PDB file of C-alpha atoms in Angstrom:
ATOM      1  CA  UNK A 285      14.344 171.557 -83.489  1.00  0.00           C
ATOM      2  CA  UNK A 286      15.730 168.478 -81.705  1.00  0.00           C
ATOM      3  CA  UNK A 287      12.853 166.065 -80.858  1.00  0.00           C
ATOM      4  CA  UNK A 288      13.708 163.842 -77.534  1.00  0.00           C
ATOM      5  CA  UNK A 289      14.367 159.997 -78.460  1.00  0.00           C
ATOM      6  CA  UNK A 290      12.884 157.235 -75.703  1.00  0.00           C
ATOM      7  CA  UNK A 291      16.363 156.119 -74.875  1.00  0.00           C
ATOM      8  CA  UNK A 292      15.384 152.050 -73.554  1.00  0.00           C
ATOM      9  CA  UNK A 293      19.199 150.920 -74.011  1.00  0.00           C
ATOM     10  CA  UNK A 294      22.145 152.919 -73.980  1.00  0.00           C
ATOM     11  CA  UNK A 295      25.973 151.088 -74.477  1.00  0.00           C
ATOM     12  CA  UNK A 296      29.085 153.445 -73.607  1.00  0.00           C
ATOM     13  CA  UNK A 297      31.122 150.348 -73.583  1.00  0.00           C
ATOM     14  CA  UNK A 298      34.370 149.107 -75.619  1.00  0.00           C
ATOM     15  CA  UNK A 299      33.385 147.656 -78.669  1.00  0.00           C
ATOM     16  CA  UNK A 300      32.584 144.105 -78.347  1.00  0.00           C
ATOM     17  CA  UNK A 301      34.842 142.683 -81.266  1.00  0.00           C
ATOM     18  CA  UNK A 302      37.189 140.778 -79.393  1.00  0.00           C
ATOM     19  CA  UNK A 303      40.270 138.850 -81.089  1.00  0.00           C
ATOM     20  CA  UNK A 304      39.640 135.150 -80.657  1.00  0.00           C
ATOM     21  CA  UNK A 305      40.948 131.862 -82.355  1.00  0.00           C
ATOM     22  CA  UNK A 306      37.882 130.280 -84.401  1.00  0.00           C
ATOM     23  CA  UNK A 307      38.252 127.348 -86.346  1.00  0.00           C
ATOM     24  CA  UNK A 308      36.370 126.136 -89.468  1.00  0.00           C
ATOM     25  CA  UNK A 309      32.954 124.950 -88.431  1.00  0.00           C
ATOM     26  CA  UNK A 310      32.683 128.569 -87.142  1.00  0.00           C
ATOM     27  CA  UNK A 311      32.876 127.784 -83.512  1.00  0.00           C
ATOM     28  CA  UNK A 312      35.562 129.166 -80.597  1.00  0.00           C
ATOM     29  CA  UNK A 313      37.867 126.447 -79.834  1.00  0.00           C
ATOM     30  CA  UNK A 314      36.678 124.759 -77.095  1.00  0.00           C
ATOM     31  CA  UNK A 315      33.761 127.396 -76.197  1.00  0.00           C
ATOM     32  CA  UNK A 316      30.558 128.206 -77.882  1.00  0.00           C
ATOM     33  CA  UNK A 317      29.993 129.662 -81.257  1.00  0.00           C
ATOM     34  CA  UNK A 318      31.155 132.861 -82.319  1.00  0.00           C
ATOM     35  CA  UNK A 319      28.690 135.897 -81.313  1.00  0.00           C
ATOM     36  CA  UNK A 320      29.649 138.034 -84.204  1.00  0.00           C
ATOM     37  CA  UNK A 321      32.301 138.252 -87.321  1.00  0.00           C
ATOM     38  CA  UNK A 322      36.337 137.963 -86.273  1.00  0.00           C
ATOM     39  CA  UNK A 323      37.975 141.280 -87.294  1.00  0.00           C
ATOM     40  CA  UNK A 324      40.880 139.699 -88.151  1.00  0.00           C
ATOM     41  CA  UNK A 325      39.318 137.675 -90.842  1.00  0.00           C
ATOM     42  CA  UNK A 326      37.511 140.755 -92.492  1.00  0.00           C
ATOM     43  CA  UNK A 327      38.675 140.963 -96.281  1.00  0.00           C
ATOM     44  CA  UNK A 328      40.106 144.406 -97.139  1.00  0.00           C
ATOM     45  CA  UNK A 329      40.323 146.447-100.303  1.00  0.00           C
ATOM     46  CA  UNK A 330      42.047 150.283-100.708  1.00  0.00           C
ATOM     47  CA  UNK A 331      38.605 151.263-102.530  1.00  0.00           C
ATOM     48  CA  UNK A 332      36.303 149.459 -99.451  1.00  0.00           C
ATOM     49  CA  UNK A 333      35.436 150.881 -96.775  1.00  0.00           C
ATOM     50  CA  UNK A 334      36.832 148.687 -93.423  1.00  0.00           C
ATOM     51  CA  UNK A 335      35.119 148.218 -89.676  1.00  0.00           C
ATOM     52  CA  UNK A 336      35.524 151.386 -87.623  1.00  0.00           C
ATOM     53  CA  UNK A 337      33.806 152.715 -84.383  1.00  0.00           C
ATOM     54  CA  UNK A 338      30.675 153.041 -86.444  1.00  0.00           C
ATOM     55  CA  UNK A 339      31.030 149.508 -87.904  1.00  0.00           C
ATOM     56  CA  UNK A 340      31.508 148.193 -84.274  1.00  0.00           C
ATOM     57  CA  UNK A 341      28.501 150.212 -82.494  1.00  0.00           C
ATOM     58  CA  UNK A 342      26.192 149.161 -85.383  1.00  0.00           C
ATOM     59  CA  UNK A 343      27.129 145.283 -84.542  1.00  0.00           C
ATOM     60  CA  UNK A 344      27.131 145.561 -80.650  1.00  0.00           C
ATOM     61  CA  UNK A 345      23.691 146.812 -81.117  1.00  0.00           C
ATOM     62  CA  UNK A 346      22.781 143.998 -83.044  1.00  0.00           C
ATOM     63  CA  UNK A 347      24.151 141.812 -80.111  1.00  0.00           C
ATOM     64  CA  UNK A 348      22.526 144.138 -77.507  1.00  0.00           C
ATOM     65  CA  UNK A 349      19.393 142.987 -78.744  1.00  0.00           C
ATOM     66  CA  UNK A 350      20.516 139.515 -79.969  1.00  0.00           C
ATOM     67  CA  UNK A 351      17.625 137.703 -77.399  1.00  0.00           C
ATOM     68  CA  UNK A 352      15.216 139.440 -79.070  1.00  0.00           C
ATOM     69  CA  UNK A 353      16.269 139.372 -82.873  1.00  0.00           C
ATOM     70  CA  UNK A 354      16.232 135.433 -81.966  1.00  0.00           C
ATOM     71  CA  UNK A 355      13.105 135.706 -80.773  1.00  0.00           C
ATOM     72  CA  UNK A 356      11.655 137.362 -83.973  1.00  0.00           C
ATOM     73  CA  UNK A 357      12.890 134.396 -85.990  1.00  0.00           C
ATOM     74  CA  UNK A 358      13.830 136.716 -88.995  1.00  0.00           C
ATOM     75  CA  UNK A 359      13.541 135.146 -93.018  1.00  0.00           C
ATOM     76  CA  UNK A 360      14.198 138.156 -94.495  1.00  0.00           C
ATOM     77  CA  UNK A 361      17.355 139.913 -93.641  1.00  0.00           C
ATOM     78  CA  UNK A 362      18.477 143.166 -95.565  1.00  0.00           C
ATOM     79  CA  UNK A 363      21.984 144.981 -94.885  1.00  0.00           C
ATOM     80  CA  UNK A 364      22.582 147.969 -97.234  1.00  0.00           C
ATOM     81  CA  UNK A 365      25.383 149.682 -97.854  1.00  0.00           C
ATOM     82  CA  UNK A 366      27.683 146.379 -96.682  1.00  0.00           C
ATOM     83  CA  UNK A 367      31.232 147.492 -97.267  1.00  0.00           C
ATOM     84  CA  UNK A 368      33.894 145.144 -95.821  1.00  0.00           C
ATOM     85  CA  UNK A 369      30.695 142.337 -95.109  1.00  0.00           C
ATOM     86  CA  UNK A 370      31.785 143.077 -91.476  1.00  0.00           C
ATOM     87  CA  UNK A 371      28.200 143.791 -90.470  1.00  0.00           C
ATOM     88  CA  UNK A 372      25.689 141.228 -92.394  1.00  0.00           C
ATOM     89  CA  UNK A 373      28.021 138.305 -91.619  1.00  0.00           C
ATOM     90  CA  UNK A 374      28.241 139.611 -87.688  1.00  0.00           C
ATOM     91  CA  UNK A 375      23.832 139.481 -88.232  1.00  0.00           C
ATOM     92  CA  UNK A 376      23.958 135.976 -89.657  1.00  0.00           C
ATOM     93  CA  UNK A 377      25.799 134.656 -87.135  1.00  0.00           C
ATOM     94  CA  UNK A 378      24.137 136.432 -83.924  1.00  0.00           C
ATOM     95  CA  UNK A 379      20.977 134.554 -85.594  1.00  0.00           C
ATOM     96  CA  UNK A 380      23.099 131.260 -85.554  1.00  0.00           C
ATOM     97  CA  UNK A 381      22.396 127.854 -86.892  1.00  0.00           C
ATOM     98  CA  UNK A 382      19.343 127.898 -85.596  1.00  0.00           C
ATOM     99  CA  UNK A 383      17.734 130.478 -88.005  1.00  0.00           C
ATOM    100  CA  UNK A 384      19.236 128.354 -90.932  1.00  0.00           C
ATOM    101  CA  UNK A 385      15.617 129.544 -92.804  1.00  0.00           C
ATOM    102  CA  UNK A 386      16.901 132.997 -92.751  1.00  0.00           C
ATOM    103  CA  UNK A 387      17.473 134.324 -96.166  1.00  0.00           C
ATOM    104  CA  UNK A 388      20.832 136.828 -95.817  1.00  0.00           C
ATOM    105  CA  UNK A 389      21.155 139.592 -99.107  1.00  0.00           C
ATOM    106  CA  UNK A 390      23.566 142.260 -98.672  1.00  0.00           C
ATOM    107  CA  UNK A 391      24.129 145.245-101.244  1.00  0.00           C
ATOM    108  CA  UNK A 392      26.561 148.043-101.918  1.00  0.00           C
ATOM    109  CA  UNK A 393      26.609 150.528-105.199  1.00  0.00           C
ATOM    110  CA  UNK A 394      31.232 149.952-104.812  1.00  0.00           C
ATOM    111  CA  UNK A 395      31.828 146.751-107.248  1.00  0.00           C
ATOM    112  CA  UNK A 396      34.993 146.301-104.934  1.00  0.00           C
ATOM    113  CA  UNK A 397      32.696 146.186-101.531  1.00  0.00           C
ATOM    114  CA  UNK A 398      30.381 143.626-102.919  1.00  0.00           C
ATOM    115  CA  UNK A 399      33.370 141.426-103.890  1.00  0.00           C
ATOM    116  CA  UNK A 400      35.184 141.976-100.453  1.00  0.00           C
ATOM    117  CA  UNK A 401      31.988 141.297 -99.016  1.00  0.00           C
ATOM    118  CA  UNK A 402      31.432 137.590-100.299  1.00  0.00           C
ATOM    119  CA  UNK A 403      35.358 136.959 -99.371  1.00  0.00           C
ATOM    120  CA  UNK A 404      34.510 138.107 -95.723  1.00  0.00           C
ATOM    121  CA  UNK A 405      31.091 135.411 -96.195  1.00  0.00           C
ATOM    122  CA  UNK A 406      32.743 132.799 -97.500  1.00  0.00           C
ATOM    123  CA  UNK A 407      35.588 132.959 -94.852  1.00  0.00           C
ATOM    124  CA  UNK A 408      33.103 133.056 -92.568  1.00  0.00           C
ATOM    125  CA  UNK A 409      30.756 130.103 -94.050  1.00  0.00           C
ATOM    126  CA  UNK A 410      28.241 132.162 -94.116  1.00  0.00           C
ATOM    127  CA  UNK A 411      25.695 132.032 -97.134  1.00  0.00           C
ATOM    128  CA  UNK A 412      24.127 135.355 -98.153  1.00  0.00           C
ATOM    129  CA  UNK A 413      23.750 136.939-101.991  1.00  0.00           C
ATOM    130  CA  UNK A 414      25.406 140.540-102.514  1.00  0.00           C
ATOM    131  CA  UNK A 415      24.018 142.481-104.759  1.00  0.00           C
ATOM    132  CA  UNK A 416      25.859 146.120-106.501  1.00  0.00           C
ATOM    133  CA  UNK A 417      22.841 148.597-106.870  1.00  0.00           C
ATOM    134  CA  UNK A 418      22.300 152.268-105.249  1.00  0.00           C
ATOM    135  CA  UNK A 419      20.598 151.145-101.761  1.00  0.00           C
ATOM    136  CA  UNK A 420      17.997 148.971-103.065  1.00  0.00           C
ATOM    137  CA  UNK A 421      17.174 150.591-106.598  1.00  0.00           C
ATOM    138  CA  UNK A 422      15.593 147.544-108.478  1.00  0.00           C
ATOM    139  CA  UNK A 423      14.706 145.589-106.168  1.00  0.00           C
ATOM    140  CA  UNK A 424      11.979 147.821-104.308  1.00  0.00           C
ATOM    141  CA  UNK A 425       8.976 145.462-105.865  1.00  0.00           C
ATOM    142  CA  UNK A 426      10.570 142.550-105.454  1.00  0.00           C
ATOM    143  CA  UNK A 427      11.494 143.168-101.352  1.00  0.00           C
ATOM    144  CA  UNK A 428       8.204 144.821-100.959  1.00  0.00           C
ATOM    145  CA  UNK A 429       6.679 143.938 -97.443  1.00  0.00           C
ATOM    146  CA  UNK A 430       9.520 141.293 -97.205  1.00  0.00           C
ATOM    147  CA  UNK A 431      12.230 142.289 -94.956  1.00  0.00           C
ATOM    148  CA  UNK A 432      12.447 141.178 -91.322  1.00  0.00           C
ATOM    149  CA  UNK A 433      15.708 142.948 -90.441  1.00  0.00           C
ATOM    150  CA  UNK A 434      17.087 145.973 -92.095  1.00  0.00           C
ATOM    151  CA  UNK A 435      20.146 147.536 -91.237  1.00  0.00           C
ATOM    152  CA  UNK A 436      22.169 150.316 -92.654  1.00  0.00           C
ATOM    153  CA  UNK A 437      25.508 151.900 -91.894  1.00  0.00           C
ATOM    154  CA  UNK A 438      24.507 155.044 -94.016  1.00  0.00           C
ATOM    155  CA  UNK A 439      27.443 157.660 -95.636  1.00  0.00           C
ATOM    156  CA  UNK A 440      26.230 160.079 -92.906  1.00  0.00           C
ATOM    157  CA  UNK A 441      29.517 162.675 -92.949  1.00  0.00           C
ATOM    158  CA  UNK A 442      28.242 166.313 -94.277  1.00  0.00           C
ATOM    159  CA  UNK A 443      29.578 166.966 -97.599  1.00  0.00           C
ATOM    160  CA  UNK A 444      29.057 169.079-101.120  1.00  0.00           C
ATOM    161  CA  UNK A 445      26.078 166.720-102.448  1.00  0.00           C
ATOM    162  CA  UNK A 446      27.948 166.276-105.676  1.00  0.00           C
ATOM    163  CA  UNK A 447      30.109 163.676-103.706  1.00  0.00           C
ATOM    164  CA  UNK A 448      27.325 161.189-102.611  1.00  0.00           C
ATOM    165  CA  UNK A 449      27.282 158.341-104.612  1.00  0.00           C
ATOM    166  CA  UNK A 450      30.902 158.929-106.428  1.00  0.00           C
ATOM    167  CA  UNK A 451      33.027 155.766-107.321  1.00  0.00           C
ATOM    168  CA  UNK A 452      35.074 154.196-104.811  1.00  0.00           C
ATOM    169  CA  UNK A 453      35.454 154.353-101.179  1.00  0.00           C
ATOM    170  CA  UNK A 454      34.287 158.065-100.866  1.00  0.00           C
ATOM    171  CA  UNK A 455      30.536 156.622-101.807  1.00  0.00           C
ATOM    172  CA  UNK A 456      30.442 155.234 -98.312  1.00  0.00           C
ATOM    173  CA  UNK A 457      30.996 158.142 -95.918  1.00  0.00           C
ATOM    174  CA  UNK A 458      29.798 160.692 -98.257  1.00  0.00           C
ATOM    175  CA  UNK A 459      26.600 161.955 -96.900  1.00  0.00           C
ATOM    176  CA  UNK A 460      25.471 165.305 -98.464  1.00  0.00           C
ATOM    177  CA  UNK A 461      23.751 168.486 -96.553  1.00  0.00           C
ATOM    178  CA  UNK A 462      23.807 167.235 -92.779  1.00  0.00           C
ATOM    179  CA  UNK A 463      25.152 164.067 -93.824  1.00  0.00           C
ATOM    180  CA  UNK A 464      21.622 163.375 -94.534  1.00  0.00           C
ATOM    181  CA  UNK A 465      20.637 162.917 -98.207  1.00  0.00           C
ATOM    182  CA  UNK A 466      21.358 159.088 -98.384  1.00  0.00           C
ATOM    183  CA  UNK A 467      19.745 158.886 -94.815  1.00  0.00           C
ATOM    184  CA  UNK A 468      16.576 160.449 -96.426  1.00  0.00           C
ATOM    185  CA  UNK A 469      16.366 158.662 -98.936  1.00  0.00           C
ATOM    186  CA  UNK A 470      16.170 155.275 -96.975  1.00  0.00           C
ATOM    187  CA  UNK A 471      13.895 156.618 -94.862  1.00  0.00           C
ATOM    188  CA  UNK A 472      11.696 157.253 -97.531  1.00  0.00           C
ATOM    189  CA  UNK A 473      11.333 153.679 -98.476  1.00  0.00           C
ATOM    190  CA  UNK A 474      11.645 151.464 -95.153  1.00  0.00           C
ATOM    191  CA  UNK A 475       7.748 151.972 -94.741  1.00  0.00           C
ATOM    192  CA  UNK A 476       7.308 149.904 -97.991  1.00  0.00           C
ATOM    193  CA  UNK A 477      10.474 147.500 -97.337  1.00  0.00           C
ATOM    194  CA  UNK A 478      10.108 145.969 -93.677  1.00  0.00           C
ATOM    195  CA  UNK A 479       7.550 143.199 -93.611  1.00  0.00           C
ATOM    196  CA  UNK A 480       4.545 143.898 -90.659  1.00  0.00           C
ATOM    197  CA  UNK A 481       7.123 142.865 -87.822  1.00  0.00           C
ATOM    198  CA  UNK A 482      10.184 144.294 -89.391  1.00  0.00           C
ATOM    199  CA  UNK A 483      12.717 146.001 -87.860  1.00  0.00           C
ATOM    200  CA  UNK A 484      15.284 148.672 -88.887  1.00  0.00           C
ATOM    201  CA  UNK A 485      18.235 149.581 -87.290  1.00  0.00           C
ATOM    202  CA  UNK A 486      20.053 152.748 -88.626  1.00  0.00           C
ATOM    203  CA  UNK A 487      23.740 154.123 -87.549  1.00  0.00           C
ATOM    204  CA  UNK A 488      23.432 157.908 -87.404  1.00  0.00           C
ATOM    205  CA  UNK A 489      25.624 161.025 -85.684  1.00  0.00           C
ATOM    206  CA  UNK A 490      24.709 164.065 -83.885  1.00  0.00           C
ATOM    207  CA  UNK A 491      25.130 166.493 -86.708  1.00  0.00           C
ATOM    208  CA  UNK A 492      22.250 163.746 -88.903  1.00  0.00           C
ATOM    209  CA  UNK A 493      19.579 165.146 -86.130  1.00  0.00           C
ATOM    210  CA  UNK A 494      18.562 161.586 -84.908  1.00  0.00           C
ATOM    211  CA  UNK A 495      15.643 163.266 -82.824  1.00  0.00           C
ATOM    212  CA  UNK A 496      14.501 164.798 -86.030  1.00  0.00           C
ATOM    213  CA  UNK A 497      14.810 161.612 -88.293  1.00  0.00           C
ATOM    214  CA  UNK A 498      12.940 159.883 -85.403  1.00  0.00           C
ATOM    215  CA  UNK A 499      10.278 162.007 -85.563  1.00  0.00           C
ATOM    216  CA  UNK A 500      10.265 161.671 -88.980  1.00  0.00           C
ATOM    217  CA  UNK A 501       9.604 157.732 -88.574  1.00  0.00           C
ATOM    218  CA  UNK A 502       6.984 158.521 -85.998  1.00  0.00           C
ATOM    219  CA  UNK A 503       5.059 160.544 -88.275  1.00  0.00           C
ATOM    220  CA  UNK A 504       5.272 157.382 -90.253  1.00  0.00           C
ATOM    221  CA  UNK A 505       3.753 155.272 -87.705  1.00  0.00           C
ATOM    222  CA  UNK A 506       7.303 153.884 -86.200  1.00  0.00           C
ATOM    223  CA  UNK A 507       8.526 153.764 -82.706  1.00  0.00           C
ATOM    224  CA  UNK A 508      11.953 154.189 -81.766  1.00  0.00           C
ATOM    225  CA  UNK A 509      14.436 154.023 -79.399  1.00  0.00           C
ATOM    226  CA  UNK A 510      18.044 154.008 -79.479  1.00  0.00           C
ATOM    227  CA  UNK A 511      20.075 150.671 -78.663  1.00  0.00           C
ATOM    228  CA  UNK A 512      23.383 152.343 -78.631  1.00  0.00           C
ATOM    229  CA  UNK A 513      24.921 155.535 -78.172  1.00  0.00           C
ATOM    230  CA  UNK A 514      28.551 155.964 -78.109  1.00  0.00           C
ATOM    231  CA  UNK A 515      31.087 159.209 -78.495  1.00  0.00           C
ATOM    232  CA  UNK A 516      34.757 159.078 -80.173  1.00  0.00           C
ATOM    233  CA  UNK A 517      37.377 161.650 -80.273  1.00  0.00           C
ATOM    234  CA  UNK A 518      35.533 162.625 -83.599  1.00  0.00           C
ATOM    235  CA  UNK A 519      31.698 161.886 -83.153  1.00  0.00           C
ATOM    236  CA  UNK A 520      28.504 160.779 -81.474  1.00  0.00           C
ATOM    237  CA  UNK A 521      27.433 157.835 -82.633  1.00  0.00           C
ATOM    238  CA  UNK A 522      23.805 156.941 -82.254  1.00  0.00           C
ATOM    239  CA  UNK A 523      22.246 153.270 -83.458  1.00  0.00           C
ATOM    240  CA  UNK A 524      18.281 153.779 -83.888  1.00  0.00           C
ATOM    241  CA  UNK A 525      15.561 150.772 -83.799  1.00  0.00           C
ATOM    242  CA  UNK A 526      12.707 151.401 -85.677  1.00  0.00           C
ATOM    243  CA  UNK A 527       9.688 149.153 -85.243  1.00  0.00           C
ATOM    244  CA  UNK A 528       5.695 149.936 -86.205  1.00  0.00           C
ATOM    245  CA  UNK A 529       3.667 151.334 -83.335  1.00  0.00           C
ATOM    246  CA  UNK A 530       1.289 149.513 -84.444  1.00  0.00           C
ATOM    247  CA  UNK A 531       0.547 146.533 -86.994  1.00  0.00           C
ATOM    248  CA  UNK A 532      -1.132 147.484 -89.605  1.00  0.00           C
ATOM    249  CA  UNK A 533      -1.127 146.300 -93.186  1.00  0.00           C
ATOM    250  CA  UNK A 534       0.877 148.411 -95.084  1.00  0.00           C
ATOM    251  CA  UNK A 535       1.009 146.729 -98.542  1.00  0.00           C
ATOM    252  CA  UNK A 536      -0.851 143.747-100.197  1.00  0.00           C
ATOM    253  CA  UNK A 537       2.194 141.281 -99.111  1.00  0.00           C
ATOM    254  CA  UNK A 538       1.371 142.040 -95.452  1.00  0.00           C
ATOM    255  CA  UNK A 539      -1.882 140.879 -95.129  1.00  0.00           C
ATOM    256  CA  UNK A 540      -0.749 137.256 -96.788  1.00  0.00           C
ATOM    257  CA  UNK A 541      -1.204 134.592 -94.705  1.00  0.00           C
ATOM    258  CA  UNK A 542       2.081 133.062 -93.370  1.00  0.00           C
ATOM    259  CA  UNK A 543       2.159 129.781 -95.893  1.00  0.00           C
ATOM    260  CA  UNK A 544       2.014 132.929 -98.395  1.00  0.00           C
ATOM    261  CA  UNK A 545       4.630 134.956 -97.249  1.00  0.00           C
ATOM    262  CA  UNK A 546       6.721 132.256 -96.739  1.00  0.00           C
ATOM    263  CA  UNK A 547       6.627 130.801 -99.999  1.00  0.00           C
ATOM    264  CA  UNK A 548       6.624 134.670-101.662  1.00  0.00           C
ATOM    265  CA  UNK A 549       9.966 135.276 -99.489  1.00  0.00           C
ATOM    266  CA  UNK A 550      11.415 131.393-100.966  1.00  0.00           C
ATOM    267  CA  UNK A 551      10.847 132.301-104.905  1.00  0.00           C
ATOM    268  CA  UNK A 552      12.495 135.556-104.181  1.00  0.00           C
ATOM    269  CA  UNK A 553      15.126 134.069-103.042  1.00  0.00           C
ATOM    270  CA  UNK A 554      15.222 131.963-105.536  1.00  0.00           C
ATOM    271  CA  UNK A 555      14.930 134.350-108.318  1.00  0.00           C
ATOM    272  CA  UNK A 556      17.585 136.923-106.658  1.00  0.00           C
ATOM    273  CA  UNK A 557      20.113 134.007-106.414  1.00  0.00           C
ATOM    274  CA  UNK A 558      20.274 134.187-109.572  1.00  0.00           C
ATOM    275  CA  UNK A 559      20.311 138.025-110.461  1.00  0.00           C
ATOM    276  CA  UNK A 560      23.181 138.250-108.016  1.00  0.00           C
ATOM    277  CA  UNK A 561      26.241 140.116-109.070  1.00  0.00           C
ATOM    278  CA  UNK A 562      28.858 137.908-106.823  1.00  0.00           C
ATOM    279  CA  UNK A 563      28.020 134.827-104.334  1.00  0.00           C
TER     280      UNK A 563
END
């Protein structure tokens, strides 16, 4: 049964990645800096998969709510699943200089994503560490009441669930029974990822149930809404914000005092700098 999602911001609206002429210091010539990353510039690879409607609904709701992602002054930010890089270099610059404390680390389980993804960062200059892993197998300790901003472009398309998680490009839209089994198993984790003020957006269709996955968070202690909806020839795209109802301390890193989370987010950094597969 479809659950009703509280619907605060809704975006019908062309996609917001317009075709401009940047130059190096990663500023529009003669206007202010760039809002988000320039298609054009987006590295490509046959076995990676490139920015599509989804790619561009997940970033214009990252702009959409670009005051207040500024306002949360995010260290931690987490994109998994990052593809072309389209999406965690569009995050790190809607943050913009300004948020220079912000650690960026992106991961995807295709080898070839993770290396189109630095090309897209580096072209960019914009500084994040890419890690290959399944979503964020490994690492689950380590991130543990860490991340500020989480967002994830899942592989929500319904297919046979011995395609999810395949080589190649067909990892990324891949999605199992409902196009949900990746989408599960994310949502089975974000409780013990996102820091006490973290935030999670998540890029889902109709045929995922996004009423039922938000009930799903609720049951979790999460409010929701959705920050953009949008419908293609193909699909309904739906971009969900998950935030706690209320804070609570969830793990042992969340009830750190600030010096101590700050300092706990600075080693990791440190340390996954230097487990990282590309930079």
């Amino acid at each position: 049964m479809d659950i009703a999602v509280n619907v605060e911001a809704t975006d019908t609206s062309t996609p917001s990645h317009s075709s401009k002429h940047w130059d190096s210091s990663n500023k529009r010539v003669g206007s202010s800096p760039r809002r988000s990353a320039d298609i054009r510039l987006i590295r490509r690879h046959p076995e990676v998969y490139e920015p599509c409607d989804d790619s561009f609904a997940l970033v214009d709701a990252l702009l959409a709510d670009r005051v207040h992602l500024r306002g949360l002054k995010p260290s931690f930010c987490v994109e998994v699943g990052c593809g072309s890089g389209y999406v965690i270099t569009s995050l790190a610059l809607i943050l913009g200089n300004d948020q220079g404390k912000a650690y960026f680390l992106a991961t995807d389980i295709n080898e070839a994503a993770a290396k189109v993804t630095c090309d897209t960062l580096a072209v960019h200059d914009v500084a994040a560490d890419v890690i290959v892993t399944d979503l964020v197998s490994g690492l689950e300790k380590r991130l543990s009441g860490l991340v500020d901003v989480l967002v994830f472009n899942p592989p929500y398309v319904p297919t046979p669930d011995e395609d999810v998680g395949t080589d190649g490009i067909t990892a990324s839209w891949a999605g199992g029974e409902r196009g949900r089994t990746v989408i599960d198993r994310i949502l089975a984790i974000v409780d013990m990822l996102l820091s006490n003020r973290g935030w999670f957006y998540l890029l889902t269709i109709t045929v995922n149930n996004p009423g039922e996955i938000c009930h799903l968070m609720k049951q979790k202690g999460f409010a929701s809404r959705i920050v953009v909806q949008r419908y293609t020839q193909e699909e309904s795209l739906h971009v969900l914000k998950f935030w706690r109802a209320v804070a609570t301390d969830h793990s042992d890193s969340a009830s750190v005092s600030s010096t101590s989370r700050t300092s706990r987010q600075q080693s990791l950094s440190q340390r996954l700098s230097r487990l990282v597969s590309f930079k």
